[in-house]
Amino acid sequence: MSSKEITVTYLNIILYALSYQLQRPVEPFLVRSLIHDNTKNASLSSSPQTNEEESSTNQTYGRLTSFFSLIQTVGSPLVGILLDKIGVRSTSILVYTGSAASYAILSQATTPAGLYWSKVPTLLQHAFLVGQATVSSLEDDGDDSSSSRAAALGRMTTAYTVGATIGPALGGYLGSSDLFAGARLAVVGSLISIVLSVVYLKDHPTRKQGDKETSSTRNKSFLQSVKQTISYLHHPTIGPLLFIKLLNGISSSSFTTILPLILANKLQFTSMELGYYMSANSLSVAVFACVGIGPSMNFLGNKADKLAFWGIGWRVVSYITFGLIVTHLLSNTIELDASTADMGVSNKTLVTTTLASIAVSLASHAHATSLTTLTTGTVSIEERGAILGLEHGLFSMARVVGPPLGTELLSRGPSLFSLDNFGADGLWRVVSVCVIIDFVPLILLRVWSTRQCAESKEVKMNELVKPLTKQQDHDHSD
């Protein structure tokens, strides 16, 4: 792949992230406005809702996110297979066409049903998957393949988070006066990516055209490709990692879904403040992906499983820390008056919640990138599109379960802890469930690493014994 194609791939990912993230800070307000038939006022206000309105907004937002993830679950493996069979250029065109269609429908939505229809074209909206498969295939296998592949995936994440840093801030600003402005701008960004893909990308597979392995992969029927992709689920090495990825996705999506709801409904963030908060998170992940993930891997002895283990442990601590900080802030804002809600939140609230959330985001990124490094390292290069597609599909499947789980826990009534007088009960239910879920991958990763280490020692021992056996056989023959 030429340097021009790599540059276009990164540029497309920036545009893709920018377009997608334009919607995120306004989506809770958009859901609220369409449910309660008050679009104009909702776009300009973050005034507190009644308990019934808040519960309705939370549950609808969770169901919408779950529906989106269900569509993505089906689409991710499909796009992964298409990537291996028809190449980067054609797959990219399909991906960005799906994105443009989704944003076009969203920009015209006037009812909650319109929000659901806008998610249907996202069946093909998997540009990050295409980018991951492209850059991971550029790394040659070798002694340092894990760290180099992790660094390549980190650079792709950096490209994504450049757009993801600008997108929420810009989307929040536009949403303060027009909830649909971001969707219209996202259509333009997707159309630009289609043009760049048509002009600059080529339809070569993830290996050189002359490779026999690539030829055999592309000559497989679609059904054979599907069967091969499904077979990874019960692969003795890959299967456990994919299951860990699924559990990780349930925990992560449950928590990240309730964050904008907590900030908008409980702490009274405006759409602009929510945008700044999301941009700061994305920027932090971008910096860590660019300069932190590679050194972290090297510090742990080039062991991706160790970084995955410490990443998820770090996230457990970060969940609890975030809960404590938000509980403290909520306890000091019980008497928040609706007439002052539109003034936004204090700098202290904005900074502390952002820092606490950044800790969660960095931990999740370290864990997820490490798992992807492990899974892509267990298959040949021409199969990485399929394995990444399956990974993304499992994460989307997790998001079918996670968001409604999080919003249901958030919306339930007071608990025995009597924290609900300032709205912290729901948050702590979500934190508790996420921590419990994360302990399972911690155990599974430890078991997986121990087994891999034992198998590696056995292979090395066999390699040492073979020459001695051959020499003994030779001596006996003499």
Short mmCIF file of C-alpha atoms in Angstrom, two decimals:
data_model
loop_
_atom_site.label_atom_id
_atom_site.label_comp_id
_atom_site.label_asym_id
_atom_site.label_seq_id
_atom_site.Cartn_x
_atom_site.Cartn_y
_atom_site.Cartn_z
CA MET A 1 0.00 0.00 0.00
CA SER A 2 1.42 3.40 -1.01
CA SER A 3 1.98 6.26 1.42
CA LYS A 4 -0.75 8.21 -0.38
CA GLU A 5 -3.29 5.46 0.33
CA ILE A 6 -2.24 5.30 3.98
CA THR A 7 -2.63 9.07 4.28
CA VAL A 8 -6.10 8.92 2.70
CA THR A 9 -7.05 6.08 5.06
CA TYR A 10 -6.12 8.21 8.08
CA LEU A 11 -7.87 11.26 6.62
CA ASN A 12 -11.03 9.23 6.01
CA ILE A 13 -10.96 7.98 9.60
CA ILE A 14 -10.67 11.57 10.86
CA LEU A 15 -13.69 12.60 8.78
CA TYR A 16 -15.58 9.47 9.83
CA ALA A 17 -14.97 10.17 13.53
CA LEU A 18 -15.78 13.86 13.15
CA SER A 19 -19.08 13.05 11.42
CA TYR A 20 -20.09 10.39 13.95
CA GLN A 21 -19.10 12.38 17.02
CA LEU A 22 -21.03 15.46 15.89
CA GLN A 23 -24.18 13.62 17.02
CA ARG A 24 -23.08 12.36 20.43
CA PRO A 25 -23.45 15.44 22.68
CA VAL A 26 -26.86 16.33 21.22
CA GLU A 27 -28.37 12.83 21.07
CA PRO A 28 -29.73 12.81 24.66
CA PHE A 29 -31.32 16.23 24.02
CA LEU A 30 -32.62 15.08 20.63
CA VAL A 31 -34.24 12.00 22.17
CA ARG A 32 -35.81 14.20 24.85
CA SER A 33 -37.09 16.73 22.32
CA LEU A 34 -38.69 14.16 20.01
CA ILE A 35 -40.30 12.25 22.88
CA HIS A 36 -41.83 15.34 24.46
CA ASP A 37 -42.58 17.19 21.20
CA ASN A 38 -40.56 20.23 22.16
CA THR A 39 -37.68 20.36 19.71
CA LYS A 40 -37.00 24.08 19.75
CA ASN A 41 -36.93 24.50 23.51
CA ALA A 42 -34.98 21.29 24.12
CA SER A 43 -32.23 22.37 21.79
CA LEU A 44 -31.66 25.49 23.85
CA SER A 45 -32.29 24.22 27.37
CA SER A 46 -30.95 21.69 29.84
CA SER A 47 -33.64 22.36 32.45
CA PRO A 48 -34.39 19.46 34.81
CA GLN A 49 -37.07 17.00 33.77
CA THR A 50 -39.71 15.37 35.93
CA ASN A 51 -38.93 11.85 37.14
CA GLU A 52 -41.32 10.38 34.57
CA GLU A 53 -39.78 12.38 31.71
CA GLU A 54 -36.26 11.50 32.80
CA SER A 55 -37.10 7.79 33.03
CA SER A 56 -38.75 7.89 29.59
CA THR A 57 -35.75 9.67 28.06
CA ASN A 58 -33.26 7.26 29.65
CA GLN A 59 -35.10 4.15 28.52
CA THR A 60 -35.65 5.41 24.97
CA TYR A 61 -32.00 6.42 24.70
CA GLY A 62 -30.97 2.95 25.90
CA ARG A 63 -33.28 1.19 23.44
CA LEU A 64 -32.08 3.36 20.56
CA THR A 65 -28.44 2.60 21.39
CA SER A 66 -29.28 -1.09 21.67
CA PHE A 67 -31.03 -1.09 18.28
CA PHE A 68 -28.04 0.63 16.69
CA SER A 69 -25.74 -2.01 18.18
CA LEU A 70 -27.97 -4.83 16.93
CA ILE A 71 -27.61 -3.49 13.38
CA GLN A 72 -23.84 -3.17 13.89
CA THR A 73 -23.63 -6.74 15.21
CA VAL A 74 -24.90 -8.05 11.88
CA GLY A 75 -22.86 -5.60 9.81
CA SER A 76 -19.42 -5.96 11.41
CA PRO A 77 -18.67 -9.56 10.30
CA LEU A 78 -20.24 -8.79 6.92
CA VAL A 79 -17.91 -5.84 6.32
CA GLY A 80 -14.93 -7.87 7.57
CA ILE A 81 -15.66 -10.58 5.00
CA LEU A 82 -16.23 -8.01 2.23
CA LEU A 83 -12.89 -6.43 3.08
CA ASP A 84 -11.07 -9.71 2.51
CA LYS A 85 -13.05 -10.54 -0.64
CA ILE A 86 -13.49 -7.25 -2.55
CA GLY A 87 -10.72 -5.12 -1.08
CA VAL A 88 -10.25 -1.77 0.61
CA ARG A 89 -11.58 0.61 -2.04
CA SER A 90 -14.95 -1.02 -2.70
CA THR A 91 -15.56 -1.69 1.00
CA SER A 92 -14.70 1.91 1.90
CA ILE A 93 -17.17 3.25 -0.66
CA LEU A 94 -19.92 1.05 0.80
CA VAL A 95 -19.06 2.09 4.35
CA TYR A 96 -19.16 5.83 3.70
CA THR A 97 -22.30 5.53 1.60
CA GLY A 98 -24.01 3.87 4.55
CA SER A 99 -22.80 6.68 6.82
CA ALA A 100 -24.09 9.40 4.49
CA ALA A 101 -27.49 7.71 4.26
CA SER A 102 -27.74 7.40 8.05
CA TYR A 103 -26.97 11.06 8.67
CA ALA A 104 -29.31 12.19 5.88
CA ILE A 105 -32.24 10.32 7.47
CA LEU A 106 -31.31 11.65 10.92
CA SER A 107 -31.27 15.24 9.66
CA GLN A 108 -34.93 14.84 8.63
CA ALA A 109 -36.18 12.98 11.73
CA THR A 110 -39.30 14.47 13.31
CA THR A 111 -40.37 11.51 15.49
CA PRO A 112 -38.59 8.86 17.59
CA ALA A 113 -39.26 6.41 14.73
CA GLY A 114 -37.06 8.60 12.52
CA LEU A 115 -34.17 8.07 14.93
CA TYR A 116 -34.56 4.31 14.58
CA TRP A 117 -34.74 4.48 10.77
CA SER A 118 -31.52 6.50 10.73
CA LYS A 119 -29.71 3.55 12.33
CA VAL A 120 -30.62 1.02 9.60
CA PRO A 121 -27.93 2.15 7.07
CA THR A 122 -25.30 1.78 9.81
CA LEU A 123 -25.28 -1.89 8.86
CA LEU A 124 -22.35 -0.83 6.66
CA GLN A 125 -20.96 1.93 8.90
CA HIS A 126 -17.64 0.32 9.87
CA ALA A 127 -14.87 2.59 8.61
CA PHE A 128 -12.74 2.08 11.72
CA LEU A 129 -12.81 -1.66 11.11
CA VAL A 130 -11.60 -1.09 7.54
CA GLY A 131 -8.84 1.19 8.83
CA GLN A 132 -7.76 -1.28 11.53
CA ALA A 133 -7.55 -4.15 9.06
CA THR A 134 -5.58 -2.02 6.64
CA VAL A 135 -2.91 -0.82 9.07
CA SER A 136 -2.58 -4.10 10.99
CA SER A 137 -1.86 -5.93 7.73
CA LEU A 138 1.10 -3.64 7.05
CA GLU A 139 3.09 -5.06 9.98
CA ASP A 140 5.29 -8.05 9.21
CA ASP A 141 5.32 -10.89 11.70
CA GLY A 142 8.49 -11.06 13.74
CA ASP A 143 9.96 -10.96 17.22
CA ASP A 144 8.55 -7.47 17.81
CA SER A 145 5.27 -7.94 15.96
CA SER A 146 3.06 -7.40 19.00
CA SER A 147 4.42 -3.98 19.89
CA SER A 148 4.61 -2.83 16.24
CA ARG A 149 1.05 -3.99 15.58
CA ALA A 150 -0.13 -2.33 18.79
CA ALA A 151 1.64 0.87 17.71
CA ALA A 152 -0.04 0.72 14.26
CA LEU A 153 -3.44 0.21 15.85
CA GLY A 154 -2.62 3.05 18.24
CA ARG A 155 -1.91 5.41 15.33
CA MET A 156 -5.25 4.48 13.79
CA THR A 157 -6.93 5.25 17.10
CA THR A 158 -5.09 8.58 17.16
CA ALA A 159 -6.47 9.42 13.71
CA TYR A 160 -9.97 8.54 14.91
CA THR A 161 -9.65 10.60 18.06
CA VAL A 162 -8.48 13.67 16.14
CA GLY A 163 -11.94 13.74 14.58
CA ALA A 164 -13.53 12.58 17.83
CA THR A 165 -11.93 15.52 19.67
CA ILE A 166 -13.26 18.15 17.28
CA GLY A 167 -16.63 16.48 16.66
CA PRO A 168 -18.27 16.64 20.12
CA ALA A 169 -17.21 20.25 20.78
CA LEU A 170 -18.42 21.36 17.35
CA GLY A 171 -21.58 19.24 17.62
CA GLY A 172 -22.38 20.65 21.07
CA TYR A 173 -21.89 24.20 19.79
CA LEU A 174 -24.12 23.63 16.75
CA GLY A 175 -26.69 21.79 18.88
CA SER A 176 -27.08 24.77 21.20
CA SER A 177 -29.11 26.42 18.42
CA ASP A 178 -30.03 23.59 16.00
CA LEU A 179 -30.09 19.90 16.98
CA PHE A 180 -29.94 18.76 13.34
CA ALA A 181 -27.06 20.94 12.11
CA GLY A 182 -24.47 18.31 13.02
CA ALA A 183 -26.27 15.61 11.02
CA ARG A 184 -26.32 17.80 7.91
CA LEU A 185 -22.61 18.54 8.27
CA ALA A 186 -21.92 14.80 8.76
CA VAL A 187 -23.52 14.05 5.38
CA VAL A 188 -20.98 16.37 3.74
CA GLY A 189 -18.08 14.69 5.59
CA SER A 190 -19.20 11.23 4.45
CA LEU A 191 -19.56 12.36 0.83
CA ILE A 192 -16.01 13.72 0.90
CA SER A 193 -14.76 10.33 2.12
CA ILE A 194 -16.58 8.59 -0.75
CA VAL A 195 -14.80 10.84 -3.25
CA LEU A 196 -11.40 10.28 -1.61
CA SER A 197 -11.94 6.51 -1.64
CA VAL A 198 -12.92 6.47 -5.31
CA VAL A 199 -9.98 8.60 -6.40
CA TYR A 200 -7.09 7.44 -4.21
CA LEU A 201 -7.72 3.92 -2.87
CA LYS A 202 -7.18 0.64 -4.71
CA ASP A 203 -9.01 -2.65 -4.46
CA HIS A 204 -6.05 -4.74 -3.38
CA PRO A 205 -6.49 -7.16 -0.47
CA THR A 206 -4.64 -6.93 2.81
CA ARG A 207 -1.65 -8.78 1.32
CA LYS A 208 0.27 -8.35 -1.92
CA GLN A 209 -1.55 -9.56 -5.00
CA GLY A 210 0.92 -12.33 -5.70
CA ASP A 211 0.56 -14.08 -2.35
CA LYS A 212 -1.00 -17.52 -2.61
CA GLU A 213 -2.74 -17.18 0.74
CA THR A 214 -4.55 -14.04 -0.37
CA SER A 215 -5.65 -15.68 -3.59
CA SER A 216 -7.13 -18.65 -1.75
CA THR A 217 -8.90 -16.37 0.69
CA ARG A 218 -10.51 -14.28 -2.01
CA ASN A 219 -11.56 -17.36 -4.01
CA LYS A 220 -13.59 -18.74 -1.11
CA SER A 221 -17.35 -18.54 -1.39
CA PHE A 222 -19.21 -16.14 0.87
CA LEU A 223 -20.65 -19.07 2.84
CA GLN A 224 -17.18 -20.57 3.34
CA SER A 225 -15.93 -17.21 4.60
CA VAL A 226 -18.83 -16.98 7.05
CA LYS A 227 -18.15 -20.51 8.33
CA GLN A 228 -14.46 -19.73 8.79
CA THR A 229 -15.29 -16.53 10.68
CA ILE A 230 -17.69 -18.39 12.99
CA SER A 231 -15.06 -21.07 13.61
CA TYR A 232 -12.91 -18.51 15.43
CA LEU A 233 -15.46 -18.52 18.26
CA HIS A 234 -14.46 -22.03 19.35
CA HIS A 235 -10.77 -21.71 18.50
CA PRO A 236 -8.81 -22.75 21.64
CA THR A 237 -6.65 -19.61 21.58
CA ILE A 238 -8.89 -16.99 19.97
CA GLY A 239 -12.22 -18.07 21.48
CA PRO A 240 -11.46 -17.07 25.09
CA LEU A 241 -10.15 -13.68 23.93
CA LEU A 242 -13.34 -13.03 21.97
CA PHE A 243 -15.44 -13.95 25.00
CA ILE A 244 -13.41 -11.51 27.10
CA LYS A 245 -14.01 -8.90 24.41
CA LEU A 246 -17.76 -9.54 24.67
CA LEU A 247 -17.80 -9.12 28.46
CA ASN A 248 -15.60 -6.04 28.17
CA GLY A 249 -18.10 -4.56 25.72
CA ILE A 250 -21.08 -5.16 28.01
CA SER A 251 -19.37 -3.45 30.94
CA SER A 252 -18.00 -0.58 28.88
CA SER A 253 -21.21 0.13 26.96
CA SER A 254 -23.36 0.00 30.10
CA PHE A 255 -21.19 2.64 31.73
CA THR A 256 -20.58 4.91 28.74
CA THR A 257 -24.29 4.96 27.87
CA ILE A 258 -25.31 6.38 31.23
CA LEU A 259 -22.54 9.01 31.35
CA PRO A 260 -24.23 11.63 29.11
CA LEU A 261 -27.54 10.93 30.86
CA ILE A 262 -26.00 11.49 34.31
CA LEU A 263 -24.24 14.65 33.16
CA ALA A 264 -27.19 16.11 31.25
CA ASN A 265 -30.04 15.11 33.56
CA LYS A 266 -28.43 15.09 37.01
CA LEU A 267 -25.54 17.56 36.83
CA GLN A 268 -27.36 19.79 34.28
CA PHE A 269 -24.64 19.92 31.62
CA THR A 270 -25.62 21.88 28.52
CA SER A 271 -25.07 20.37 25.07
CA MET A 272 -21.99 22.59 24.64
CA GLU A 273 -20.50 21.49 27.97
CA LEU A 274 -21.23 17.88 27.13
CA GLY A 275 -19.39 18.41 23.85
CA TYR A 276 -16.34 19.85 25.61
CA TYR A 277 -16.37 16.95 28.05
CA MET A 278 -16.45 14.37 25.22
CA SER A 279 -13.75 16.19 23.27
CA ALA A 280 -11.42 16.21 26.27
CA ASN A 281 -11.93 12.45 26.62
CA SER A 282 -11.17 11.86 22.96
CA LEU A 283 -8.08 14.05 23.03
CA SER A 284 -6.70 12.18 26.04
CA VAL A 285 -7.23 8.83 24.33
CA ALA A 286 -5.56 10.19 21.17
CA VAL A 287 -2.46 11.26 23.08
CA PHE A 288 -2.27 7.96 24.96
CA ALA A 289 -2.74 5.94 21.76
CA CYS A 290 -0.02 7.93 20.01
CA VAL A 291 2.69 8.06 22.68
CA GLY A 292 1.56 5.78 25.48
CA ILE A 293 0.36 2.42 24.21
CA GLY A 294 3.66 1.34 22.60
CA PRO A 295 5.88 2.28 25.59
CA SER A 296 3.35 0.68 27.95
CA MET A 297 3.58 -2.55 25.98
CA ASN A 298 7.39 -2.42 25.99
CA PHE A 299 7.45 -1.67 29.74
CA LEU A 300 5.46 -4.86 30.34
CA GLY A 301 7.92 -6.93 28.31
CA ASN A 302 6.04 -6.72 24.99
CA LYS A 303 3.22 -8.74 26.59
CA ALA A 304 -0.17 -7.63 25.31
CA ASP A 305 -1.94 -9.91 27.79
CA LYS A 306 -0.31 -8.08 30.71
CA LEU A 307 -1.45 -4.70 29.41
CA ALA A 308 -4.97 -6.08 28.91
CA PHE A 309 -4.96 -7.37 32.50
CA TRP A 310 -3.71 -4.14 34.05
CA GLY A 311 -6.01 -2.09 31.82
CA ILE A 312 -9.15 -3.79 33.07
CA GLY A 313 -7.96 -3.59 36.70
CA TRP A 314 -7.34 0.11 36.22
CA ARG A 315 -10.86 0.49 34.84
CA VAL A 316 -12.44 -1.15 37.90
CA VAL A 317 -10.72 1.42 40.12
CA SER A 318 -11.75 4.23 37.74
CA TYR A 319 -15.42 3.19 37.81
CA ILE A 320 -15.48 3.46 41.60
CA THR A 321 -13.57 6.75 41.57
CA PHE A 322 -16.02 8.26 39.07
CA GLY A 323 -18.95 7.14 41.24
CA LEU A 324 -17.46 8.76 44.34
CA ILE A 325 -16.78 12.05 42.55
CA VAL A 326 -20.23 12.31 40.98
CA THR A 327 -21.91 11.36 44.26
CA HIS A 328 -20.04 14.17 46.01
CA LEU A 329 -21.01 16.66 43.30
CA LEU A 330 -24.65 15.57 43.37
CA SER A 331 -24.79 15.90 47.16
CA ASN A 332 -23.80 19.56 46.78
CA THR A 333 -26.39 20.37 44.10
CA ILE A 334 -29.60 19.04 45.63
CA GLU A 335 -31.20 22.48 45.66
CA LEU A 336 -30.32 23.31 42.03
CA ASP A 337 -32.98 25.69 40.78
CA ALA A 338 -34.46 25.17 37.32
CA SER A 339 -34.10 28.87 36.54
CA THR A 340 -30.31 28.66 36.88
CA ALA A 341 -29.86 25.30 35.13
CA ASP A 342 -29.29 26.86 31.72
CA MET A 343 -26.25 28.70 33.08
CA GLY A 344 -24.42 25.39 32.96
CA VAL A 345 -22.13 23.81 35.53
CA SER A 346 -19.18 25.14 37.49
CA ASN A 347 -15.62 24.73 36.29
CA LYS A 348 -14.96 22.41 39.23
CA THR A 349 -17.77 20.08 38.18
CA LEU A 350 -16.70 20.11 34.54
CA VAL A 351 -13.03 19.46 35.31
CA THR A 352 -13.49 16.77 37.97
CA THR A 353 -16.05 14.74 36.01
CA THR A 354 -13.91 15.02 32.89
CA LEU A 355 -10.75 13.82 34.65
CA ALA A 356 -12.61 10.93 36.27
CA SER A 357 -14.08 9.89 32.92
CA ILE A 358 -10.70 10.18 31.19
CA ALA A 359 -9.31 7.59 33.60
CA VAL A 360 -12.08 5.18 32.55
CA SER A 361 -11.50 5.91 28.84
CA LEU A 362 -7.73 5.34 28.99
CA ALA A 363 -8.16 2.08 30.89
CA SER A 364 -10.74 0.85 28.37
CA HIS A 365 -8.50 1.80 25.46
CA ALA A 366 -5.46 0.01 26.90
CA HIS A 367 -7.53 -3.13 27.49
CA ALA A 368 -9.30 -3.12 24.11
CA THR A 369 -6.17 -2.40 22.06
CA SER A 370 -4.26 -5.15 23.85
CA LEU A 371 -7.00 -7.68 23.11
CA THR A 372 -7.05 -6.68 19.45
CA THR A 373 -3.25 -7.05 19.34
CA LEU A 374 -3.58 -10.57 20.75
CA THR A 375 -6.36 -11.71 18.40
CA THR A 376 -4.80 -10.31 15.22
CA GLY A 377 -1.49 -11.90 16.20
CA THR A 378 -3.02 -15.39 16.22
CA VAL A 379 -4.17 -15.41 12.57
CA SER A 380 -2.47 -14.88 9.24
CA ILE A 381 -2.48 -11.39 7.75
CA GLU A 382 -5.07 -12.13 5.07
CA GLU A 383 -7.52 -13.32 7.74
CA ARG A 384 -7.27 -10.19 9.88
CA GLY A 385 -10.19 -8.47 8.16
CA ALA A 386 -12.46 -11.36 9.16
CA ILE A 387 -11.19 -11.56 12.75
CA LEU A 388 -11.51 -7.79 13.21
CA GLY A 389 -15.01 -7.93 11.74
CA LEU A 390 -15.94 -10.63 14.25
CA GLU A 391 -14.41 -8.58 17.08
CA HIS A 392 -16.42 -5.53 16.11
CA GLY A 393 -19.52 -7.69 15.74
CA LEU A 394 -19.11 -9.07 19.26
CA PHE A 395 -18.58 -5.60 20.66
CA SER A 396 -21.75 -4.45 18.89
CA MET A 397 -23.55 -7.50 20.29
CA ALA A 398 -22.39 -6.44 23.75
CA ARG A 399 -23.86 -3.01 23.10
CA VAL A 400 -27.22 -4.64 22.40
CA VAL A 401 -27.17 -5.79 26.05
CA GLY A 402 -25.12 -3.07 27.76
CA PRO A 403 -27.05 0.18 27.07
CA PRO A 404 -30.51 -1.06 28.09
CA LEU A 405 -28.94 -2.76 31.11
CA GLY A 406 -27.29 0.51 32.15
CA THR A 407 -30.35 2.69 31.58
CA GLU A 408 -32.63 0.20 33.35
CA LEU A 409 -30.37 0.18 36.41
CA LEU A 410 -30.12 3.96 36.26
CA SER A 411 -33.90 4.45 36.08
CA ARG A 412 -34.94 2.19 38.96
CA GLY A 413 -36.25 3.62 42.20
CA PRO A 414 -34.42 4.23 45.49
CA SER A 415 -32.35 1.43 46.99
CA LEU A 416 -31.54 0.41 50.56
CA PHE A 417 -28.57 2.81 50.58
CA SER A 418 -30.92 5.85 50.62
CA LEU A 419 -28.76 7.82 48.19
CA ASP A 420 -31.60 8.66 45.85
CA ASN A 421 -32.36 11.94 47.59
CA PHE A 422 -29.71 13.41 45.32
CA GLY A 423 -29.82 10.91 42.44
CA ALA A 424 -26.81 8.67 43.07
CA ASP A 425 -28.54 5.31 43.54
CA GLY A 426 -28.85 4.54 39.84
CA LEU A 427 -25.21 5.43 39.19
CA TRP A 428 -23.99 3.10 41.94
CA ARG A 429 -26.13 0.24 40.65
CA VAL A 430 -24.44 0.60 37.27
CA VAL A 431 -20.96 0.91 38.81
CA SER A 432 -21.51 -2.20 40.93
CA VAL A 433 -22.68 -4.33 38.00
CA CYS A 434 -19.82 -3.11 35.76
CA VAL A 435 -17.24 -3.94 38.44
CA ILE A 436 -18.69 -7.43 38.89
CA ILE A 437 -18.65 -8.04 35.13
CA ASP A 438 -15.03 -6.84 34.85
CA PHE A 439 -13.80 -9.30 37.47
CA VAL A 440 -14.70 -12.18 35.15
CA PRO A 441 -12.30 -11.06 32.34
CA LEU A 442 -9.62 -10.48 34.98
CA ILE A 443 -9.83 -14.14 35.97
CA LEU A 444 -10.13 -15.40 32.39
CA LEU A 445 -7.13 -13.37 31.25
CA ARG A 446 -5.00 -14.80 34.06
CA VAL A 447 -6.01 -18.34 33.13
CA TRP A 448 -5.44 -17.69 29.41
CA SER A 449 -1.97 -16.19 30.02
CA THR A 450 -0.94 -19.08 32.27
CA ARG A 451 -2.02 -21.63 29.68
CA GLN A 452 -0.25 -19.80 26.85
CA CYS A 453 2.93 -19.59 28.91
CA ALA A 454 2.81 -23.33 29.64
CA GLU A 455 2.23 -24.16 25.97
CA SER A 456 5.10 -21.88 24.93
CA LYS A 457 7.47 -23.59 27.36
CA GLU A 458 6.37 -26.99 26.07
CA VAL A 459 7.05 -25.97 22.47
CA LYS A 460 10.51 -24.66 23.38
CA MET A 461 11.29 -27.86 25.29
CA ASN A 462 10.26 -29.96 22.29
CA GLU A 463 12.50 -27.87 20.04
CA LEU A 464 15.44 -28.54 22.38
CA VAL A 465 14.70 -32.26 22.64
CA LYS A 466 14.33 -32.89 18.89
CA PRO A 467 18.03 -32.35 17.98
CA LEU A 468 19.11 -34.59 20.85
CA THR A 469 16.70 -37.32 19.74
CA LYS A 470 17.92 -37.11 16.17
CA GLN A 471 21.54 -37.33 17.34
CA GLN A 472 20.77 -40.39 19.47
CA ASP A 473 19.02 -42.08 16.55
CA HIS A 474 22.01 -41.31 14.36
CA ASP A 475 24.42 -42.75 16.93
CA HIS A 476 22.35 -45.94 17.19
CA SER A 477 22.30 -46.35 13.43
CA ASP A 478 26.11 -46.13 13.37
#
